[in-house]
Amino acid sequence: MTSVVTTLAAWRALTADLVAQGATIGLTMTMGALHEGHASLLAAARTSCDVSLATVFVNPLQFGDAADLERYPRSLDADVAMCDAQGALAVLAPEAHEMWPSWPASTPTSVHVAGVTDRFEGEGRPGHFDGVATVVTKLLVATQASRAFFGEKDFQQLCMVRRLASDLALPVEIVGCPIVRDHDGLALSSRNARLTATGHATALALPRALGVASALVAAGATVDAVEAAMHEVAATATGLDLAYAAVVEPATLEPVRDATPGRAVRLLIAGIVEGVRLIDNAPATFGRQR
Ligand code: AMP
């Protein structure tokens, strides 16, 4: 049975013990309200490491908006059951003041990764990535994980964490895992629970736009044409407020302008439906124009 740990001191004791035994630790960091996307990360950790550990922490530092933090779904019992079903040994589920003793006052120390966080979610959610980078650093150090598992769903976050681990030479391998989708194509997200059936149907324009864009990239269309097509698909969905739709370089998220055949890119899209911010992305490779 998965045990639940609520203090950093107990978590450190547990992980130090595991490391002393020579076990490799796979870590999955989450904000709870776990779904099949999280389950895929837990499964990957269980398969590739001796021990799988998880964290469930709705990190207040990464929410710009107090109402969004308040509304974030919380379901610790179900989350622990999911971790148990996926073979996790223990879950760290701390209160906010355990992680950030001065909370709700700000914490003086913060981790900032420049460049890759400047645009897209970084632009739309000021301070968000600093909150993520800071909590990820703290949890990685406290856990001594050999591998940490992140979903490609949050592609910009994954790129930022790779950069962070590399720049600080953290002794951890960052593993990216594919996006898990609903049967209709919507990327699973804890936030989807806040959508009505109509909102869910509207949100499907995001994966639809990615599908259209992928086909255009494969057919060797120009970057402008690909981005315009994503905007067009989004415009057909009443109730979707598009935040961005872009073709970017997959490691740096710098804009791509030339559609050189064979060039691998990432398609990023985000929008707001019924007050819920949704993000999605897909890989694509430019083909030769036919
Ligand atoms: P969150 O609880 O939303 O902070 O997500 C925790 C981890 O689960 C992050 O690494 C996410 O990228 C990953 N994740 C969330 N949704 C999905 C999904 N649909 N497919 C794969 N990974 C996901």
PDB file of N, CA and C in Angstrom, residues 21 35 78 99 109 216 235 249 252 271:
ATOM      1  N   GLN A  21      20.255   1.981   0.094  1.00  0.00           N
ATOM      2  CA  GLN A  21      20.072   0.579  -0.320  1.00  0.00           C
ATOM      3  C   GLN A  21      20.472   0.363  -1.783  1.00  0.00           C
ATOM      4  N   HIS A  35      -5.203  11.543 -13.439  1.00  0.00           N
ATOM      5  CA  HIS A  35      -5.931  10.881 -14.518  1.00  0.00           C
ATOM      6  C   HIS A  35      -4.958   9.957 -15.262  1.00  0.00           C
ATOM      7  N   ALA A  78      -8.332   9.643  -3.824  1.00  0.00           N
ATOM      8  CA  ALA A  78      -8.344   8.996  -5.145  1.00  0.00           C
ATOM      9  C   ALA A  78      -6.944   9.014  -5.761  1.00  0.00           C
ATOM     10  N   MET A  99       6.027  23.340   2.337  1.00  0.00           N
ATOM     11  CA  MET A  99       6.946  23.602   1.217  1.00  0.00           C
ATOM     12  C   MET A  99       7.479  25.026   1.257  1.00  0.00           C
ATOM     13  N   THR A 109      13.761  33.050  -2.275  1.00  0.00           N
ATOM     14  CA  THR A 109      14.547  32.306  -3.264  1.00  0.00           C
ATOM     15  C   THR A 109      13.642  31.789  -4.380  1.00  0.00           C
ATOM     16  N   LEU A 216      -0.420  19.806 -42.991  1.00  0.00           N
ATOM     17  CA  LEU A 216       0.164  20.863 -43.839  1.00  0.00           C
ATOM     18  C   LEU A 216       1.687  20.851 -43.751  1.00  0.00           C
ATOM     19  N   ALA A 235     -10.931  29.610 -35.109  1.00  0.00           N
ATOM     20  CA  ALA A 235     -11.969  30.630 -35.299  1.00  0.00           C
ATOM     21  C   ALA A 235     -13.345  30.008 -35.531  1.00  0.00           C
ATOM     22  N   GLU A 249      10.841  25.590 -32.775  1.00  0.00           N
ATOM     23  CA  GLU A 249      11.976  24.661 -32.705  1.00  0.00           C
ATOM     24  C   GLU A 249      11.768  23.829 -31.429  1.00  0.00           C
ATOM     25  N   THR A 252      14.307  24.681 -28.090  1.00  0.00           N
ATOM     26  CA  THR A 252      14.398  26.051 -27.562  1.00  0.00           C
ATOM     27  C   THR A 252      13.068  26.787 -27.603  1.00  0.00           C
ATOM     28  N   GLY A 271      -5.632  27.916 -25.685  1.00  0.00           N
ATOM     29  CA  GLY A 271      -6.812  28.773 -25.734  1.00  0.00           C
ATOM     30  C   GLY A 271      -7.602  28.662 -24.455  1.00  0.00           C
TER      31      GLY A 271
END
